[in-house]
Amino acid sequence: MSISKIKFGVTANGDEVTKYTLKNNNGIEVSFIDLGGVITNLMMPDKDGNIDDIVLGYDTVAEYEVNMPSFGAPLGRYANRVSNAIFTLNGKEYKLDKNESTNCLHGGNTRYNRMMYNAETDVVENGDSITFSRLSPDGEQGFPGNLKVNLTYILTEDNELILNYKGTTDKTTIANFTNHSYYNLNGHDSGEVYEQKLMINGDYFTPFATNNSIPSGEIRSVKGTPMDFTEMKSIGRDIDVEDEQLKFGTGYDHNF
């Protein structure tokens, strides 16, 4: 195992951005930058030993400062959508950015992947880790509570990439973290992924009520629907099936 770092660039605000790389003894490498705690590269050998980068990303700091698709990004304080960009908690109403029609998407305009993080590397059991941390102050993005955010990535000798996201707050708040990497197992620049196969260990999904991508509140079985990935199937097999949920989501954009 090894951990290395290099200078990646400088932000528009003058912050120096560092790129960190974890590498195991099987030739797998995963890289991150402390601008956003973003996964920039995942170098993975295929069955013939050919190594390629299987996540989408950018080559410059300037591109990551925009990053509208959120390539490789940890999203928060609230990933996905808040309907009408407003919520009520303990009797108080909180207004958020309307950055997707009437919705608040991925926390609004000031996203977590556009922030600078402190980085700390460590040697852990069966691997190496890196943790990105920052304090999201009370009121940032419109959410209550000072929230200490820790994003930990672990690369193991078993070829696992483990993501542990943790938030600690001093007020009752809402939080919903995720990682927004786009994967292409044929290589990041190889075209469509429709023939690649996927399994999702989820028997249910949250359908949308309309095309605004807000869950209706129903927990629906995937059985008999194009959402059924409980057994391995190609991603594109059912994507053109006549189905209301596929229309609402313009494909698969649902919670499982």
PDB file of C-alpha atoms in Angstrom, residues 3 6 18 66 78 84 118 127 210-212 251 255:
ATOM      1  CA  ILE A   3      -0.205   7.156  -0.179  1.00  0.00           C
ATOM      2  CA  ILE A   6       0.977  16.270  -5.592  1.00  0.00           C
ATOM      3  CA  THR A  18      -3.690  18.975  -3.528  1.00  0.00           C
ATOM      4  CA  VAL A  66     -18.010  24.413 -11.679  1.00  0.00           C
ATOM      5  CA  TYR A  78     -28.961  17.337   1.591  1.00  0.00           C
ATOM      6  CA  ASN A  84     -40.261  23.688  -3.191  1.00  0.00           C
ATOM      7  CA  ASN A 118      -8.750  19.499   5.561  1.00  0.00           C
ATOM      8  CA  GLY A 127      -5.546  -0.771   3.746  1.00  0.00           C
ATOM      9  CA  THR A 210     -44.871  13.637 -11.198  1.00  0.00           C
ATOM     10  CA  ASN A 211     -41.903  14.550 -13.378  1.00  0.00           C
ATOM     11  CA  ASN A 212     -40.452  16.849 -10.685  1.00  0.00           C
ATOM     12  CA  GLY A 251     -34.443   6.895 -17.137  1.00  0.00           C
ATOM     13  CA  ASN A 255     -33.949   5.705  -4.719  1.00  0.00           C
TER      14      ASN A 255
END
